[in-house]
Amino acid sequence: MSTCEFRPKDFKSGVKPVWCPGCGDFGVLNAMTKALSGLSLAPEEVAFISGIGCSARLPAYAAVYGFHGVHGRALPVATGLAVSRPELTVLAMGGDGDGFSIGGNHFLHACRRNANLTYVVMDNAVYGMTKGQASPTTEADWEGSKLTPEGTHIPALRPLELALSAGAGFIARGFSGDPNGLAHLIAQGIEHPGFSFIQVLSPCITYRPEQMEYKKHVHEGFETTSDRRAAFAQLMDDDNFTQGLLYRSDAPPYTPDRAEAADLDRIAGQFALAAGEQ
Amino acid sequence: MSTCEFRPKDFKSGVKPVWCPGCGDFGVLNAMTKALSGLSLAPEEVAFISGIGCSARLPAYAAVYGFHGVHGRALPVATGLAVSRPELTVLAMGGDGDGFSIGGNHFLHACRRNANLTYVVMDNAVYGMTKGQASPTTEADWEGSKLTPEGTHIPALRPLELALSAGAGFIARGFSGDPNGLAHLIAQGIEHPGFSFIQVLSPCITYRPEQMEYKKHVHEGFETTSDRRAAFAQLMDDDNFTQGLLYRSDAPPYTPDRAEAADLDRIAGQFALAAGEQ
Amino acid sequence: MPDGSISLAIMGSGGTGVMTAGQLLLSAAGDAGWYGLMTRSFGPQIRGGEAAALLRLSSRPVEAPPDTYRLVLAFDWSNIERFAAEIPIDASTLVLHDPDAGPLPAPIAGAGPRTAEVALKQMAKGIEGGRVNMIALGVLAALAGLPVEPLEARVHQTLARRGEAAVTSGLRCLEEGREAAATLGETPEPLTAAHTPRWLISGNEATGLGALRGGVRFVAAYPITPATDVLEWLSPQLPRVGGCLVQAEDELASANMCVGASFGGTPSLTATSGPGLALMTETLGLAVASETPMVVVDVMRGGPSTGIPTKSEQGDFDIAVHGLHGDAPHLVVAPNGVTDCINATQWAVSLSEALQTPALVLSDQAMGQGRAIVPEPALRDVDTARRTPSEGEANDYRRYRVTEDGVSPMSLPGMPGGAYTADGLEHGETGTPSSQAAHHQAQLDKRRDKLERHGYGDYWADIEGDGVLAVITWGSITAAAREAVDRLAADGIDVRLISVRLLAPTRPADMARALAGVERALVVEQNHGGQFLAYLRGHYDISAELVAFHRPGPLPMRPGEIVTELRELAKREAA
Amino acid sequence: MPDGSISLAIMGSGGTGVMTAGQLLLSAAGDAGWYGLMTRSFGPQIRGGEAAALLRLSSRPVEAPPDTYRLVLAFDWSNIERFAAEIPIDASTLVLHDPDAGPLPAPIAGAGPRTAEVALKQMAKGIEGGRVNMIALGVLAALAGLPVEPLEARVHQTLARRGEAAVTSGLRCLEEGREAAATLGETPEPLTAAHTPRWLISGNEATGLGALRGGVRFVAAYPITPATDVLEWLSPQLPRVGGCLVQAEDELASANMCVGASFGGTPSLTATSGPGLALMTETLGLAVASETPMVVVDVMRGGPSTGIPTKSEQGDFDIAVHGLHGDAPHLVVAPNGVTDCINATQWAVSLSEALQTPALVLSDQAMGQGRAIVPEPALRDVDTARRTPSEGEANDYRRYRVTEDGVSPMSLPGMPGGAYTADGLEHGETGTPSSQAAHHQAQLDKRRDKLERHGYGDYWADIEGDGVLAVITWGSITAAAREAVDRLAADGIDVRLISVRLLAPTRPADMARALAGVERALVVEQNHGGQFLAYLRGHYDISAELVAFHRPGPLPMRPGEIVTELRELAKREAA
Ligand SMILES: Cc1ncc(C[n+]2csc(CCOP(=O)(O)OP(=O)(O)O)c2C)c(N)n1
Ligand SMILES: Cc1ncc(C[n+]2csc(CCOP(=O)(O)OP(=O)(O)O)c2C)c(N)n1
Ligand code: SF4
Ligand code: SF4
Ligand SMILES: [Mg+2]
Ligand SMILES: [Mg+2]
């Protein structure tokens, strides 16, 4: 960390977060700025892309380029940017609703496509922004939502398993209450060439106050592997609180075909007919 | 099969399919009608729901109730129907593009939700209807599409693995060239209470003529299990041509809360104020 | 402001209990036999940010916001610059403020209101368990002339679950507040109490009730502000009437689940706001083409894009009426008040069922999240019967048969002989896809004709009063327009009010009748572009001169603004 | 039909090579120095269903379909009832048919055409490797008076990769066809050859070329008929100019990928049709609010819903102009011919970049999949430069600064000092979200003003001719309207043609100038509801009387239909 030119606070914008005091997302913001500073990146070389949700407000709180798009579509926006400007450092981020509910399809295909970007999901197992409905990672019997007052009756999604089956090449879990550990995971994710997925347990103290207990539950445990079989095996034993980098593959990142230059006139030339000779 | 009141051909509508001669989907239609007949269902008790694609044209060719909706949305239409009319037999169906590309999110959540319906994907690893582009199950190096003439560079999706990680409770693979085996799988899927997913290898002879070789590649092999670990293990060895029922769980199907009757006046009563007493 | 009405604003930063005070005041006013309306204004924070409760209490039914506030009580001035524009005050306003909160900030002081200090914090400290908001409640209730008993009863009821000490302390606060008010030398407005039955209901609850009454028994839900409460209210009610609610993964799913349930014969609905509606238009087109009934409630918020999620605007007129690809006629119904959300939503369901086409209900944040004390609603009767095939029709069943009125009998899964495949591809009468011109023309004609030939009766619009001047408007701002018309009437200027409830299809003959004799009409709507005005010009033949009056949200449309415009219009006529 | 033009239809069932024959005829006509247009009509089958190649060859540039066909050649009559309406014939038509295919079916015989038998199958059998379509090609080329050399050259070139025997046999077939034609006693139309440079191009290819010329270097793609060929053409071209194409998982992704790439400074585009556009409107609203340039090409097909995917219609006007929620002004550009797809698409890209707002390009199936021999296009110059912050502006950088012309400098990732967060939430000048009325009003005004204040020049519409009568139209049917105007001119009736290219924003002053002196105007469009007409009425102040002429697809709009309407209009004027 001795080479860093920008300190973590140089990556903060000064805009006051709308987050509730105590929200886990503060820790994630800190971890991100720490990671960027540690990688000696300049703020203008970095782009934060998000959808909609409490967590998706994050880009405005960083001093990097940001795009706060529509609900669920952070990944395609980030993909368009990463693919067309490969020299940038692109991070996508948002909540569990944004990423796994409305945005589930893009998550699936981002895992497969393996464009060079890092996706950080601040998972609080609830829709915070809309005042507390069940998300895909919410437990089936959580009765805290007025929309499903007797629970959803649907088992919680397992994001890491999904990412692994969908083909992601970097899969990790962190905790907002451990900004240093999380910063390290994010830095590794950024350095990984291709799509990196980091699920971050990030408590919503307002609608899931019981998540303040997360700090008691989280534990180290993943052994980083590049063998899908071994990764699946670890997930079978996972209690959803295991931390660390689970899986890393060296599949090449997605780079669409680019060839040598032709000029537009040559391209237009294909349509010209030989002049009539009659 | 001796008790059947309707013969397979009673389930055919007489509308001439738009399919190319030799298309695998003919075999799937046959297997479906065979399965329904074998289950002694009456055509009016059955609904076929589809999106858009060659394969999604199937409902009109059956003499059951059908809904040919928009691209990628067969599963939510089927879910709405199955949940609100639980006494019906609901099958959703379509292609790999419809189901795994544009419809990927609904697939994911249908696997989780476990509503009582059967989903048959006619997988030809191509967009047939739009004349031959790569789908999520297309091999990364297939150069047959004008849209990605050097291949997609994206590894093919593994639908069974995805279904398993997303929480599906009935996961099978069949082959359109084996209508009897397929009919049996479909019948089992219908009988399974909850969401049943059947991937059917169904060649597109027009845009993937090499798939005529499928019959040489398919082989039995899945041992039905209700242990997710064992199911994942089998999938690690899968060559994409293994046939049969891989996984069946006995998780209860999704049934939204329904309580005893109240009348509308009683419900409206909650808004009445005590009359002013001043 | 008409007689017999008083407007109050309570504001303070997070955790001070502004909303609780407002709600208690409103319910107590209801119990006292008054009418009233409360809206809320929040800061951007998810929780604990500054907030304001905006009330209007009245002897008569009232749903419009006031022009200015009579009483403003501030616990503190936290982020007042964000709020100030929403709480217009003038020299007649009495601003009550806590000396502890520092000097009056510029946006308040600038209007030159009367002011008085109430040492809320200090008084609260003096009471065991005392709370600022309860003292404020006592002050305001006294200044509004609200009888003591209903307020005490409500406070008692609310605090009871926190134990006796909380109740005692709450009542103590009320009393001290009342006493503090007495020292101010203000005379309360003389509000009279109604002895007729009244309801306390929000527009979103009313929409939910209308849906149930219209026969909706399947709801698919994806949360979005400010529509979520429609869904949350419906969730526990539906099972009680044999229906159910499914939380969907996104709006594409929720709309398509409605299609599926409706195909099965169950009247279906979802509620959303602009961004969600945008995701549903493809499916709405499918419902048009496949002739599947379904209702989508759009509780509008500030746009475009994510816009201003918590504030009201009427910006979705265009997408609601014109947002489907291809020629896709459908129904658009706009409730024009909190109570009307019941009947209008119910009507939308029944029209959708009868005409086998999707119906949109255009509500908005102001009406949807506004909570009002209203006269017990006159509930309309409707029967939501879908036309199913007769026995004769079931032989040779053709789902999309061209009939006299354009509506074809619709068989439901389970009916023998009725099997067909519904299709979003163009089709012939049986439903089999066709790209032939004759089939296309016949089905396009049919889908248009069924909407145009239906008899909608008088409920298509509210038409009130007479005169050569008119206001044409729609939706929640009707209340403000109505109040403006009343004020002009008091000055001897007659203005006709036309509040259009059926936005699509058009009703040319009805509109001509409604406008007979009108020379100039002010077209009032709350959006930037004048979307409704362009629609009236483009789709109706109106001989009266149409004068535009539209502006965007988030500020509520106030009666006084419309009065000013109408006076202009009246003058021009005289000239 | 004007002099110097001949129309031919070739039809037959799957596998008979109808399209190959049509394409060879068209290209050979191009080589011969003629102009021409070919469209295709398919049955519902994915492959091998019946098909028709519809050609018009001419001495002069031609892009409109004919009123009736001069020559119809049928290999067989498979499913003719599905086609008949698309191939109007009359007593002057010569129908060539194979006696082996059985008697003339009713829809053909009913029109009372002249007929002649050509024993195609039998002749083909007589030639080693002989094919029906090559014989037909020989017959038709001879009847059309097409010189032999270019046809033989094209056939040679096409069959060469199948080996020498195929070439020999193909040429033999041509010759026998030619001989058979000679026995019919017909005299070909005397078409003259142009010696000017010409192109052979489809509308969709032209759109792709326009995109590249406009600077597009990122394309996100999800296939949909009839837009896929735009994307497929672009795919191999983009890498050659340093760009790239990404196949997306759906239209939500493709639209948002464009947003992302454009945010990064790369001009971006996607192409789709109605159902896909419906899925993109939420994202288009985001592009409006966040002021991100991007272009969406909508190649329209029959609607609503899945509709008629392979046939043309202009039904997406409404969703294109009004389909976004909230007040969301954006650009809508309609190319009005195959060649114009180049310039209009290029213009749309450059406007979008200059004005930092999304642009829609409304093309349609007829124009997009129509393949034409056109004069070498006069390519317009455009520079697609996005306004970036000057050094001064980069200090105190405010992304959404309100400027004189409404356009704010846009920094790009990588520029030091320019970091900001683009937002679909309403915001102040810096981009920080705000729900304040003043910010909302300022940004709404700015987003409207930048579109209204821009100088679009003459290219906003094509205005031709003079007179008190006018045709107002847009898009692909302009060619038919132009031909109708020409025919009336030949009769001494002057009609002004106004083909509007910039559909949104409106150009009130330009339109007033264009219509100066016009008393009656026929508004021609190819949809059921008259969407453009309502827009003209609603959004323009037009004093001329507007007379509606619209009908849906799938039948192409023919010049003769417009001539009939215009004659009516001219008569009414005289009355
Ligand atoms: C299309 C659309 N649908 C719904 C919404 C409403 N909405 C905003 S945020 C959100 C969910 C937020 O949950 P999550 O992504 O978990 O983020 P959190 O607030 O918990 O951080 C929803 C449903 C929207 N803005 N747009
Ligand atoms: C919203 C939308 N996008 C795109 C299309 C075009 N489209 C029709 S079918 C199809 C893909 C079909 O592929 P698949 O689902 O694999 O079915 P198949 O034809 O191979 O059976 C596409 C992209 C459409 N109809 N609607
Ligand atoms: S509601 Fe929950 S997720 Fe949102 S800011 Fe508050 S604590 Fe964080
Ligand atoms: S294109 Fe392929 S999938 Fe479609 S009908 Fe033909 S063979 Fe079947
Ligand atoms: Mg969340
Ligand atoms: Mg397929």
mmCIF file of C-alpha atoms in Angstrom, chain A residues 100-105 107-109 112-114 135-138 148-158 161-167 228-229 232-233 236-237 252 254-257, chain B residues 100-105 107-109 112-114 135-138 148-158 161-167 228-229 232-233 236-237 252 254-257:
data_model
loop_
_atom_site.group_PDB
_atom_site.id
_atom_site.type_symbol
_atom_site.label_atom_id
_atom_site.label_comp_id
_atom_site.label_asym_id
_atom_site.label_seq_id
_atom_site.Cartn_x
_atom_site.Cartn_y
_atom_site.Cartn_z
ATOM 1 C CA PHE A 100 -31.108 -11.155 -8.203
ATOM 2 C CA SER A 101 -34.770 -10.289 -8.628
ATOM 3 C CA ILE A 102 -35.380 -7.850 -11.475
ATOM 4 C CA GLY A 103 -31.765 -8.084 -12.576
ATOM 5 C CA GLY A 104 -31.434 -11.865 -12.345
ATOM 6 C CA ASN A 105 -31.165 -12.431 -16.052
ATOM 7 C CA PHE A 107 -26.526 -11.578 -13.557
ATOM 8 C CA LEU A 108 -26.821 -14.967 -15.186
ATOM 9 C CA HIS A 109 -25.524 -13.726 -18.497
ATOM 10 C CA ARG A 112 -21.414 -16.452 -18.587
ATOM 11 C CA ARG A 113 -20.099 -13.604 -20.675
ATOM 12 C CA ASN A 114 -17.110 -12.876 -18.441
ATOM 13 C CA SER A 135 -35.988 -10.245 -1.888
ATOM 14 C CA PRO A 136 -34.749 -13.474 -3.491
ATOM 15 C CA THR A 137 -32.256 -13.975 -0.667
ATOM 16 C CA THR A 138 -34.888 -13.533 2.046
ATOM 17 C CA THR A 148 -46.022 -11.380 2.194
ATOM 18 C CA PRO A 149 -47.067 -11.214 5.823
ATOM 19 C CA GLU A 150 -46.915 -14.974 6.243
ATOM 20 C CA GLY A 151 -43.581 -15.320 4.484
ATOM 21 C CA THR A 152 -42.860 -15.930 0.816
ATOM 22 C CA HIS A 153 -42.846 -19.729 1.132
ATOM 23 C CA ILE A 154 -39.937 -19.639 -1.329
ATOM 24 C CA PRO A 155 -36.499 -20.831 -0.252
ATOM 25 C CA ALA A 156 -33.794 -18.197 -0.356
ATOM 26 C CA LEU A 157 -31.623 -18.023 -3.435
ATOM 27 C CA ARG A 158 -27.991 -19.107 -3.048
ATOM 28 C CA GLU A 161 -24.077 -21.469 -6.245
ATOM 29 C CA LEU A 162 -25.959 -19.658 -8.955
ATOM 30 C CA ALA A 163 -22.879 -17.735 -10.029
ATOM 31 C CA LEU A 164 -20.845 -20.915 -10.149
ATOM 32 C CA SER A 165 -23.403 -22.795 -12.208
ATOM 33 C CA ALA A 166 -23.795 -19.818 -14.522
ATOM 34 C CA GLY A 167 -20.083 -19.826 -15.257
ATOM 35 C CA ARG A 228 -15.729 -26.341 -10.039
ATOM 36 C CA ARG A 229 -16.314 -29.684 -8.377
ATOM 37 C CA PHE A 232 -19.665 -26.944 -5.440
ATOM 38 C CA ALA A 233 -18.645 -29.270 -2.647
ATOM 39 C CA MET A 236 -23.002 -27.776 -0.152
ATOM 40 C CA ASP A 237 -21.607 -27.208 3.343
ATOM 41 C CA PRO A 252 -10.020 -15.576 -20.718
ATOM 42 C CA TYR A 254 -14.735 -11.617 -23.012
ATOM 43 C CA THR A 255 -13.337 -9.390 -25.717
ATOM 44 C CA PRO A 256 -15.471 -8.903 -28.777
ATOM 45 C CA ASP A 257 -13.798 -9.179 -32.137
ATOM 46 C CA PHE B 100 -32.651 -19.122 -21.204
ATOM 47 C CA SER B 101 -31.847 -15.864 -22.959
ATOM 48 C CA ILE B 102 -34.673 -13.339 -22.751
ATOM 49 C CA GLY B 103 -36.611 -15.557 -20.346
ATOM 50 C CA GLY B 104 -33.681 -16.469 -18.109
ATOM 51 C CA ASN B 105 -34.887 -14.518 -15.109
ATOM 52 C CA PHE B 107 -36.624 -19.545 -15.398
ATOM 53 C CA LEU B 108 -34.496 -18.804 -12.374
ATOM 54 C CA HIS B 109 -37.449 -17.675 -10.315
ATOM 55 C CA ARG B 112 -37.188 -21.208 -6.900
ATOM 56 C CA ARG B 113 -40.913 -20.607 -6.641
ATOM 57 C CA ASN B 114 -41.896 -24.197 -7.353
ATOM 58 C CA SER B 135 -28.515 -18.950 -28.084
ATOM 59 C CA PRO B 136 -27.202 -19.392 -24.537
ATOM 60 C CA THR B 137 -26.756 -23.129 -25.131
ATOM 61 C CA THR B 138 -24.774 -22.623 -28.337
ATOM 62 C CA THR B 148 -21.373 -13.650 -34.362
ATOM 63 C CA PRO B 149 -19.530 -14.994 -37.366
ATOM 64 C CA GLU B 150 -16.446 -15.881 -35.351
ATOM 65 C CA GLY B 151 -18.421 -17.482 -32.548
ATOM 66 C CA THR B 152 -19.782 -15.934 -29.383
ATOM 67 C CA HIS B 153 -16.664 -16.644 -27.311
ATOM 68 C CA ILE B 154 -19.077 -17.441 -24.458
ATOM 69 C CA PRO B 155 -19.250 -20.970 -23.046
ATOM 70 C CA ALA B 156 -22.609 -22.676 -23.453
ATOM 71 C CA LEU B 157 -25.012 -22.515 -20.545
ATOM 72 C CA ARG B 158 -25.649 -25.741 -18.646
ATOM 73 C CA GLU B 161 -26.881 -27.217 -13.407
ATOM 74 C CA LEU B 162 -28.589 -23.855 -13.435
ATOM 75 C CA ALA B 163 -31.957 -25.390 -12.564
ATOM 76 C CA LEU B 164 -30.411 -27.329 -9.726
ATOM 77 C CA SER B 165 -28.632 -24.337 -8.260
ATOM 78 C CA ALA B 166 -31.769 -22.230 -8.635
ATOM 79 C CA GLY B 167 -33.742 -24.725 -6.579
ATOM 80 C CA ARG B 228 -28.409 -32.146 -4.406
ATOM 81 C CA ARG B 229 -24.806 -33.118 -3.785
ATOM 82 C CA PHE B 232 -24.234 -31.888 -8.827
ATOM 83 C CA ALA B 233 -21.705 -34.693 -8.890
ATOM 84 C CA MET B 236 -19.842 -32.588 -13.302
ATOM 85 C CA ASP B 237 -19.476 -35.689 -15.461
ATOM 86 C CA PRO B 252 -43.931 -28.756 -1.219
ATOM 87 C CA TYR B 254 -45.883 -23.161 -3.999
ATOM 88 C CA THR B 255 -49.409 -22.332 -2.934
ATOM 89 C CA PRO B 256 -50.089 -18.748 -2.018
ATOM 90 C CA ASP B 257 -52.041 -18.072 1.149
#
